[in-house]
Coordinates of C-alpha atoms in Angstrom, one line a residue:
X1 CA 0.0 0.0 0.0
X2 CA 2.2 2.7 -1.5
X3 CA -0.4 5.5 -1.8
X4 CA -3.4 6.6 -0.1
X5 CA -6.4 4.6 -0.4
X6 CA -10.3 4.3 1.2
X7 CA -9.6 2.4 4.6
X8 CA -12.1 -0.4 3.4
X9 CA -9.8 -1.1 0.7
X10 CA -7.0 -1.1 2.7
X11 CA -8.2 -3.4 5.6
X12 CA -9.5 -6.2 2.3
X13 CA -6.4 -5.7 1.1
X14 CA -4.5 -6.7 4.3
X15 CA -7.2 -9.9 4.9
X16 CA -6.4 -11.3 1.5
X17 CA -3.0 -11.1 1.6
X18 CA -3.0 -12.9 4.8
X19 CA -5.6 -15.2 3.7
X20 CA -3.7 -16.3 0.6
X21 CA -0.5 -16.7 2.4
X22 CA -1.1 -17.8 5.6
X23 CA -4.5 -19.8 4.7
X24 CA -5.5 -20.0 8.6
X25 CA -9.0 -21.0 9.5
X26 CA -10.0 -17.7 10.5
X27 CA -9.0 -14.0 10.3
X28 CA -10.0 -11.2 12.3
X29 CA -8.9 -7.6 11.8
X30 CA -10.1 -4.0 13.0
X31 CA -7.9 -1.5 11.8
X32 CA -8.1 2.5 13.1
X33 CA -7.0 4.7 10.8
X34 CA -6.7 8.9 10.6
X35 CA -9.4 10.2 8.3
X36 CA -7.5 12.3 6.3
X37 CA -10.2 13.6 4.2
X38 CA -11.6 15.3 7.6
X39 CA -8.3 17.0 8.0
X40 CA -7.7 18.3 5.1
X41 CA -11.1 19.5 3.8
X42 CA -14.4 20.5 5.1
X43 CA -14.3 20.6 9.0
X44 CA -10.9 20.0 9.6
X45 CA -11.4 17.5 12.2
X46 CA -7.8 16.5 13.0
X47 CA -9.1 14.0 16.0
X48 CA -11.8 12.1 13.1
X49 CA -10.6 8.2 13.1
X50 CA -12.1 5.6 11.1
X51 CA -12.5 2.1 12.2
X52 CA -13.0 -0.7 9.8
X53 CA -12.8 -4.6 10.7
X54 CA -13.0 -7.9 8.5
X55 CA -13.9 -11.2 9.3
X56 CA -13.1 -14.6 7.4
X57 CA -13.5 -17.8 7.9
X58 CA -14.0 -19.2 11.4
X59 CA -14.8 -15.6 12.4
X60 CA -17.0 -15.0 10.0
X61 CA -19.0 -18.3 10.6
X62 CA -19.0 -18.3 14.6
X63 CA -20.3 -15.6 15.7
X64 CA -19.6 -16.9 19.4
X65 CA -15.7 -16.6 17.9
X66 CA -16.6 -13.1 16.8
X67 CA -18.0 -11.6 20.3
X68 CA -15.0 -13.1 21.9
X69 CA -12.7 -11.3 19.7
X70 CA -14.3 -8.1 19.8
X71 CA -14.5 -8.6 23.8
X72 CA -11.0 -8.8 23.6
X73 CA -10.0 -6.0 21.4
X74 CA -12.0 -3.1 23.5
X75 CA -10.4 -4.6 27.1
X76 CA -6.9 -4.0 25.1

């Protein structure tokens, strides 16, 4: 990822990859991200974050898998 790019992109981008090389039996990611659109233009929010997450696989099957992970990820 060598340029900017929509955060959704971005975060399917990163699944894939690790998808295809990896080939686990699940995948979980939530990425944060600055909004840089909000910074630059319009409001010029420079505290605006995006948050975008991606589930394959076992995580995207079970959602008993899914709650625990998100559990997880706000105690952190």
């Amino acid at each position: 990822m060598s340029r900017p790019q929509i955060q959704e992109e971005a975060v399917s981008q990163v699944a894939g990859l690790l998808m295809e090389k990896l080939q686990p039996d699940g995948l979980a990611i939530v990425m944060e991200a600055d909004h840089f659109c909000m910074h630059w233009r319009g409001v010029k929010d420079t505290e605006s974050k995006m948050i975008n997450s991606v589930m394959r696989g076992s995580f995207l099957r079970d959602a008993n898998l899914r709650r625990e992970f998100l559990a997880l990820i706000r105690k952190g």
